[in-house]
Coordinates of N, CA, C and O in Angstrom, one line a residue:
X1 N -5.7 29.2 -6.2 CA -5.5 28.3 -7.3 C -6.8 27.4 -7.5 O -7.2 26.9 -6.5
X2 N -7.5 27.2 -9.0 CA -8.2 26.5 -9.2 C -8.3 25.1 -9.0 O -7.5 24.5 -9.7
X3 N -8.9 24.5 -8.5 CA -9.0 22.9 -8.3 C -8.7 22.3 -9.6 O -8.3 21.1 -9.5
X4 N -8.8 22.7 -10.6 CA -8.1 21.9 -12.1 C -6.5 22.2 -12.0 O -5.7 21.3 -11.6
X5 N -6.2 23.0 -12.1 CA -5.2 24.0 -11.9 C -4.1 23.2 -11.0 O -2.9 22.9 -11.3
X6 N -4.9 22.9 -9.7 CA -3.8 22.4 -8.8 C -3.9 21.1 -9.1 O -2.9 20.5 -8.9
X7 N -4.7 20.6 -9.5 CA -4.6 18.9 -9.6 C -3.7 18.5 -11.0 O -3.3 17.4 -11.5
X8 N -3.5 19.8 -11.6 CA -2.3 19.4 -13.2 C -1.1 19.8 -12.6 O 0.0 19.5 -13.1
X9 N -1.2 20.6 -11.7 CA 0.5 20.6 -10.9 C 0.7 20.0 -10.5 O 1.9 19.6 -10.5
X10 N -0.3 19.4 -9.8 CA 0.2 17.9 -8.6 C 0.7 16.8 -8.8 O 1.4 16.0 -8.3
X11 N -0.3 16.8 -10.5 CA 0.0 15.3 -11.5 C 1.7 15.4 -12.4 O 2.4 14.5 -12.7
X12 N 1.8 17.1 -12.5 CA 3.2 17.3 -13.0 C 4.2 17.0 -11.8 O 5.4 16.6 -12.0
X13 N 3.7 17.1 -10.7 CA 5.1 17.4 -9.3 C 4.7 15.5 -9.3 O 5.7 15.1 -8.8
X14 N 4.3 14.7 -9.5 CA 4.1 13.4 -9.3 C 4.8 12.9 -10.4 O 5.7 12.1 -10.1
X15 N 4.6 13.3 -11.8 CA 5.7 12.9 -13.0 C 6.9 12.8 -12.4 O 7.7 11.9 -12.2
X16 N 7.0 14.2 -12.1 CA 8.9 14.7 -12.1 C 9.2 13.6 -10.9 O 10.1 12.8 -11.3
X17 N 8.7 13.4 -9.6 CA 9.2 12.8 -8.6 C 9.2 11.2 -9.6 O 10.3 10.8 -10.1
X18 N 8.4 10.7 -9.9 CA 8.7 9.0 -10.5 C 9.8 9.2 -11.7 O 10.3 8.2 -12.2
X19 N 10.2 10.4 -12.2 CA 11.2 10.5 -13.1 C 12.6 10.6 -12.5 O 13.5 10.2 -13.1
X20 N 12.8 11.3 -11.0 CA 13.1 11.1 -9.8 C 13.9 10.4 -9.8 O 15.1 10.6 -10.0
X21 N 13.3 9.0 -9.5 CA 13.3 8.1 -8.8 C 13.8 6.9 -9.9 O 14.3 5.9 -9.4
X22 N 13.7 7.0 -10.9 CA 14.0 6.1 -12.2 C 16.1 7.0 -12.4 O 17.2 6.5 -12.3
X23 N 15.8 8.3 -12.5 CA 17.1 8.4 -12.1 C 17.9 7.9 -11.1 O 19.0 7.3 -11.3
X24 N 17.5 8.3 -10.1 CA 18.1 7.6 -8.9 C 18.6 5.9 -9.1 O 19.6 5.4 -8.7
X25 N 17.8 5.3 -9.6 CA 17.6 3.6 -9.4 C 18.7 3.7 -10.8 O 19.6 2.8 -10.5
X26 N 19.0 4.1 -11.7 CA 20.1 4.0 -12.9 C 21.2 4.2 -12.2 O 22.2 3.8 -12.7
X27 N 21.3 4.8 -11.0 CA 22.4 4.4 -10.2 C 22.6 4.0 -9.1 O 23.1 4.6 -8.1
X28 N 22.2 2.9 -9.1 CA 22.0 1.4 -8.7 C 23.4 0.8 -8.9 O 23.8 1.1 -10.0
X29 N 24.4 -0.1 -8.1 CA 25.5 -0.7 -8.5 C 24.7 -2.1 -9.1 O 24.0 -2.9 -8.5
X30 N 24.8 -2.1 -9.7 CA 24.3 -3.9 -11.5 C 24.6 -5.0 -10.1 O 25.7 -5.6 -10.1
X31 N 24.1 -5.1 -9.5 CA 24.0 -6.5 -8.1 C 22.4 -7.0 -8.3 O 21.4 -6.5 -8.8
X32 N 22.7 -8.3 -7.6 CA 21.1 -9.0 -7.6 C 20.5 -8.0 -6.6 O 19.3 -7.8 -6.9
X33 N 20.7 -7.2 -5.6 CA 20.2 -6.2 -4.9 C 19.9 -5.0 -5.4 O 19.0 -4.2 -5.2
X34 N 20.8 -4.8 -6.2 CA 20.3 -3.2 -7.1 C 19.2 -3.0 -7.8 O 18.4 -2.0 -7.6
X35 N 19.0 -4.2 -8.9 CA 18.4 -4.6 -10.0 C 17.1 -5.0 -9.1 O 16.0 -4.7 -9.5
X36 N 17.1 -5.5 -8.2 CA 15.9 -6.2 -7.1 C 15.0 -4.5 -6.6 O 13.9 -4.1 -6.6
X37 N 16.1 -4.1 -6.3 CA 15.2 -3.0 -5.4 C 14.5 -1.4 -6.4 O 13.5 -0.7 -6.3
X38 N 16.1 -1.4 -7.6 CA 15.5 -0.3 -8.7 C 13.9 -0.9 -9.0 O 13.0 -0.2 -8.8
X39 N 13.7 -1.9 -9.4 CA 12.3 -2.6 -9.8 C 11.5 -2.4 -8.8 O 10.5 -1.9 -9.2
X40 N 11.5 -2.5 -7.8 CA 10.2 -2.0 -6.8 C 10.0 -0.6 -6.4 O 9.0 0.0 -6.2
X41 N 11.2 -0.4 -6.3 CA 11.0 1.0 -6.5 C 10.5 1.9 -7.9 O 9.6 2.7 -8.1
X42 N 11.1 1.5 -8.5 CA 10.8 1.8 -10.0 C 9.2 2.2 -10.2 O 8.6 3.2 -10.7
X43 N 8.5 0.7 -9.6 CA 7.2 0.3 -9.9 C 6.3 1.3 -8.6 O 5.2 1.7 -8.5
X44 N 6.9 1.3 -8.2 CA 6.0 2.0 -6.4 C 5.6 3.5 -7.1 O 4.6 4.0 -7.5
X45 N 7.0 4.0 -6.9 CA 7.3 5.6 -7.6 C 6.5 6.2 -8.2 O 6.0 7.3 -8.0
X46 N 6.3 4.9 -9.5 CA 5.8 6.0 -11.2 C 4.2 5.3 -10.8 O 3.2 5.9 -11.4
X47 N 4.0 4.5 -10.1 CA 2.2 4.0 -9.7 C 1.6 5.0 -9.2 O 0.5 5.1 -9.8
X48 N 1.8 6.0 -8.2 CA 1.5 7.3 -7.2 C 0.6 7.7 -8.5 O -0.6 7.5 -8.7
X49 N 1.8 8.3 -9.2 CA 1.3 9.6 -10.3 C 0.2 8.6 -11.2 O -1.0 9.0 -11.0
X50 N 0.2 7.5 -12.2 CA -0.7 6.6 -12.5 C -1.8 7.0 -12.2 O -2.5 7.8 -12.7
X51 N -2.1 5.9 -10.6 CA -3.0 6.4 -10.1 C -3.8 7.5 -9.9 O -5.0 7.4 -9.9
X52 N -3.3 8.7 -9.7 CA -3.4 10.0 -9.4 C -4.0 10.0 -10.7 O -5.2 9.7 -10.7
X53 N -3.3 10.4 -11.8 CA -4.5 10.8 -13.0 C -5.2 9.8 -12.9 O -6.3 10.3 -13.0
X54 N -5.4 8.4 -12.8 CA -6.6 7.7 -13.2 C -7.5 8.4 -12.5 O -8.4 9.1 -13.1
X55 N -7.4 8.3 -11.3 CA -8.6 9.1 -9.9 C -9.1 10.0 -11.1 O -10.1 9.5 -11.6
X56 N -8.5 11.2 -11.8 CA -9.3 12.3 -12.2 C -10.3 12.1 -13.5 O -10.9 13.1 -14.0
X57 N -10.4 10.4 -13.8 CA -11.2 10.0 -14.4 C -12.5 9.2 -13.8 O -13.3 8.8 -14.6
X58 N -12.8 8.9 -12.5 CA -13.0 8.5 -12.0 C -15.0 8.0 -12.1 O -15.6 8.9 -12.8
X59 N -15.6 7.3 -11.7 CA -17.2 7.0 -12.3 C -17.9 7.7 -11.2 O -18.9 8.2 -11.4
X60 N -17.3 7.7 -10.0 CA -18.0 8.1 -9.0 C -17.1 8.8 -7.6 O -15.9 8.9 -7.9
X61 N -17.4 9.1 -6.6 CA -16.4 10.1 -5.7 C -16.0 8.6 -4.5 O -15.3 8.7 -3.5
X62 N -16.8 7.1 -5.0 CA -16.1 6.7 -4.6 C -15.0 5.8 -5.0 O -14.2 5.4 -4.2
X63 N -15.1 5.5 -6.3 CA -14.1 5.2 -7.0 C -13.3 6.0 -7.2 O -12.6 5.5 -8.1
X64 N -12.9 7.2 -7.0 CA -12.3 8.3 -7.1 C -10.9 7.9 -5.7 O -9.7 7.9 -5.7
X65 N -12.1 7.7 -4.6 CA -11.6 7.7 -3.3 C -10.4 6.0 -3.1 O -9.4 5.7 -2.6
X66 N -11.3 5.5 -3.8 CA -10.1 4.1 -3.7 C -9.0 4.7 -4.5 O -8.0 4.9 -3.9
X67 N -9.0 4.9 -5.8 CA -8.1 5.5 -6.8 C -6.5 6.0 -5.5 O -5.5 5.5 -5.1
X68 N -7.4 7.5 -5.3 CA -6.1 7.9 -4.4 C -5.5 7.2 -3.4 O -4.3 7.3 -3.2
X69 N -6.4 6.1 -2.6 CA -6.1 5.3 -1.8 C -4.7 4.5 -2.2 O -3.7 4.2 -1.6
X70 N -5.2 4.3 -3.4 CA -4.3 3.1 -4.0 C -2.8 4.0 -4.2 O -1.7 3.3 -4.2
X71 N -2.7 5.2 -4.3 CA -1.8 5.9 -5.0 C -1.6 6.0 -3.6 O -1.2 4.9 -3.1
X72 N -1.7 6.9 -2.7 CA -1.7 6.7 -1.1 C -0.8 5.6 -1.0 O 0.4 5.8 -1.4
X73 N -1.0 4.7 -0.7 CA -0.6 3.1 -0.7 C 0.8 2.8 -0.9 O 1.7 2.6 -0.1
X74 N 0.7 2.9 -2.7 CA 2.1 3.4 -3.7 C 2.9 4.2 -3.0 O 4.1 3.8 -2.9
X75 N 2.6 5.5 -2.2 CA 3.7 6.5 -2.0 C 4.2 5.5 -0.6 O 5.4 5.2 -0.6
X76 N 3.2 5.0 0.8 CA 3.8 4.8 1.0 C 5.0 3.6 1.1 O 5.8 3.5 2.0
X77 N 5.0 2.8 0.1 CA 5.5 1.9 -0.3 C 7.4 2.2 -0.8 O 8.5 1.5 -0.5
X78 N 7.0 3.6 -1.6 CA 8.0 4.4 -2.1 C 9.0 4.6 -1.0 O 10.2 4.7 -1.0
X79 N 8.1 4.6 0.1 CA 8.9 5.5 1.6 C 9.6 4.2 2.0 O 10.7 4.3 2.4
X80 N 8.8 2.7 1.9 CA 9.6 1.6 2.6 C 10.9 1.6 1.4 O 12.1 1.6 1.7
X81 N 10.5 1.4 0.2 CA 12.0 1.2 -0.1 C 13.1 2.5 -0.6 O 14.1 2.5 -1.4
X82 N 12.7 3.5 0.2 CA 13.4 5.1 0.3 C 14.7 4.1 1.4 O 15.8 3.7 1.2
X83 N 13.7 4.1 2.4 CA 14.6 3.8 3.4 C 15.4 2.3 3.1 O 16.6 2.2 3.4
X84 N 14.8 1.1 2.7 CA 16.0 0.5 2.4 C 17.2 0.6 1.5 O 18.3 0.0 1.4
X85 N 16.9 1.5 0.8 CA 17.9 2.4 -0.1 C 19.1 2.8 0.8 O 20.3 2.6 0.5
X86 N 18.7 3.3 1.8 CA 19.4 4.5 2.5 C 20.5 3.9 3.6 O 21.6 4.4 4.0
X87 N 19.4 2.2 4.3 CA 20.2 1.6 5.0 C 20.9 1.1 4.2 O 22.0 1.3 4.5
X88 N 20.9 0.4 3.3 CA 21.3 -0.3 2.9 C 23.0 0.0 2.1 O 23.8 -0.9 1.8
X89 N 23.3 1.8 1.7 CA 24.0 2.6 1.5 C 24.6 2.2 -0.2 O 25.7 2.3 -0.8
X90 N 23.5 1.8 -0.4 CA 23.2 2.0 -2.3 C 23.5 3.2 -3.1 O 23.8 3.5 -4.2
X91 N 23.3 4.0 -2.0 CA 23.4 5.3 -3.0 C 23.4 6.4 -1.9 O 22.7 6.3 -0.9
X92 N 24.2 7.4 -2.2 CA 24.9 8.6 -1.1 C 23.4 9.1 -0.1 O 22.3 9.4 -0.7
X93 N 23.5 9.1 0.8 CA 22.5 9.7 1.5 C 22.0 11.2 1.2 O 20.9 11.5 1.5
X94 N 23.1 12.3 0.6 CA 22.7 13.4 0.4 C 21.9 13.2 -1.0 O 21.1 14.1 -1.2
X95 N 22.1 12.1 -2.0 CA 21.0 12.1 -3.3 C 19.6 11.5 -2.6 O 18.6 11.5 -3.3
X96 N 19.6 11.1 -1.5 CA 18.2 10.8 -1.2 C 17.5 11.8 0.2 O 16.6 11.4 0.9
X97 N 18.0 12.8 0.4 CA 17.5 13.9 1.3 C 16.4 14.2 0.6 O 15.3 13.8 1.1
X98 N 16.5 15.0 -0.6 CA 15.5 15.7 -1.1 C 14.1 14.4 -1.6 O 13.0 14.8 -2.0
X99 N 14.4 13.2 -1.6 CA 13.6 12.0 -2.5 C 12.8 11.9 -1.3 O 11.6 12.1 -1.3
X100 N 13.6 11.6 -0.3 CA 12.4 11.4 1.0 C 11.6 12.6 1.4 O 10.6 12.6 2.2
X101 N 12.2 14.0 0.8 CA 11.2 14.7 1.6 C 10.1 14.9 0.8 O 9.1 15.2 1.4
X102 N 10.2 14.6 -0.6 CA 9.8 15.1 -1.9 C 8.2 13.9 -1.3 O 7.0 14.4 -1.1
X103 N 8.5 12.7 -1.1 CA 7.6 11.8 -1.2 C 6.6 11.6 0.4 O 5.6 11.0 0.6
X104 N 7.4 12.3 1.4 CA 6.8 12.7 2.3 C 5.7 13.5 2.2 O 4.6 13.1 2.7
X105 N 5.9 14.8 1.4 CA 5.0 16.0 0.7 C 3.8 15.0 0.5 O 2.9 14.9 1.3
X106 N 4.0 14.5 -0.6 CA 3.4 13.6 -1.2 C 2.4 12.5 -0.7 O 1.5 12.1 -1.4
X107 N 2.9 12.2 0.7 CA 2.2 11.4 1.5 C 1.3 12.1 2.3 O 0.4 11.4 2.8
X108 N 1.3 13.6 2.5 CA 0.6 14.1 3.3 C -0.3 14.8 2.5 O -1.4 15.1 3.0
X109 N -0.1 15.1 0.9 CA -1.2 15.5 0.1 C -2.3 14.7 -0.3 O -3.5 15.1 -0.7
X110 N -1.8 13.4 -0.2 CA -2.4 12.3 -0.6 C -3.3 12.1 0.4 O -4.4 11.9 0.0
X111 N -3.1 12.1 1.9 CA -4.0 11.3 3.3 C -4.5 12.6 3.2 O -5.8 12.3 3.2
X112 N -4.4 13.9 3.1 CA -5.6 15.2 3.3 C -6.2 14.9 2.2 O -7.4 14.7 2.5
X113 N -6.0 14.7 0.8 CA -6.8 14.9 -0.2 C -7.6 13.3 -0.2 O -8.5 13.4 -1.0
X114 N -7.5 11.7 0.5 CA -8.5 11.0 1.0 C -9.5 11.5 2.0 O -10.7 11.4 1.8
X115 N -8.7 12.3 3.0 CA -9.8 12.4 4.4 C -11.0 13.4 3.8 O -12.2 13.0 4.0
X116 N -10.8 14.7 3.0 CA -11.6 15.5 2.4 C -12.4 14.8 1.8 O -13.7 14.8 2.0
X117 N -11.6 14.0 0.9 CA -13.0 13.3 -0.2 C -13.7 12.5 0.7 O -14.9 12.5 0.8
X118 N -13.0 11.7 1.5 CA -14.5 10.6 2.5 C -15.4 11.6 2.8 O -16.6 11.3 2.5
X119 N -15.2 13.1 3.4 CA -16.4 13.9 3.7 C -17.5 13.9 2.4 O -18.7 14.1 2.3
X120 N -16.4 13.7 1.6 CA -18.2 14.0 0.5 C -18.6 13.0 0.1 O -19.0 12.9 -1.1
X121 N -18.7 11.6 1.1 CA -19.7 10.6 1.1 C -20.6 10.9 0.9 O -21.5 10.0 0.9

């Protein structure tokens, strides 16, 4: 697969997960906790993909490199409030199996595709 190629699937598989994740948070029980955590989650989620295309505008390979960083960052952010989701038992554990693995993926595409780019300092 072409390096354009994979980076417009990556940016599509990053849509669908923050689209994801905005479903998930709509079912949310209406509490000062629901409404508290849909919002940071909300904001963590749909930042990844943001960032991610911004990066592919990027002035230089090192602003490029902060770009993912920041999206890096975002995902794992996503993971802290995955799991307060989970303890917290907001929402069935079997609708968040596939969310944590989905953004796991995602965390490991992200730290390989930083470490590569630092090589081409």
């Amino acid at each position: 697969m072409r390096n354009k190629e994979w980076r417009n699937n990556f940016a599509d598989r990053l849509l669908k997960f923050g689209f994801s994740i905005i479903r998930l948070a709509n079912n949310f029980p209406k509490t000062p906790a629901g409404f508290a955590i849909a919002s940071q989650i909300i904001r963590s989620a749909t930042s990844i993909g943001a960032n991610f295309v911004e990066a592919q505008d990027a002035s230089s390979i090192k602003d490029f490199i902060q770009k993912l960083s920041i999206a890096l960052r975002e995902a794992k952010e996503t993971n802290y409030w995955l799991q307060i989701v989970q303890m917290s038992g907001l929402i069935s554990k079997t609708l968040l199996i596939e969310l944590i693995k989905e953004n796991n993926e995602i965390i490991s595409v992200l730290v390989a595709s930083v470490k590569s780019s630092k090589l081409r300092l």
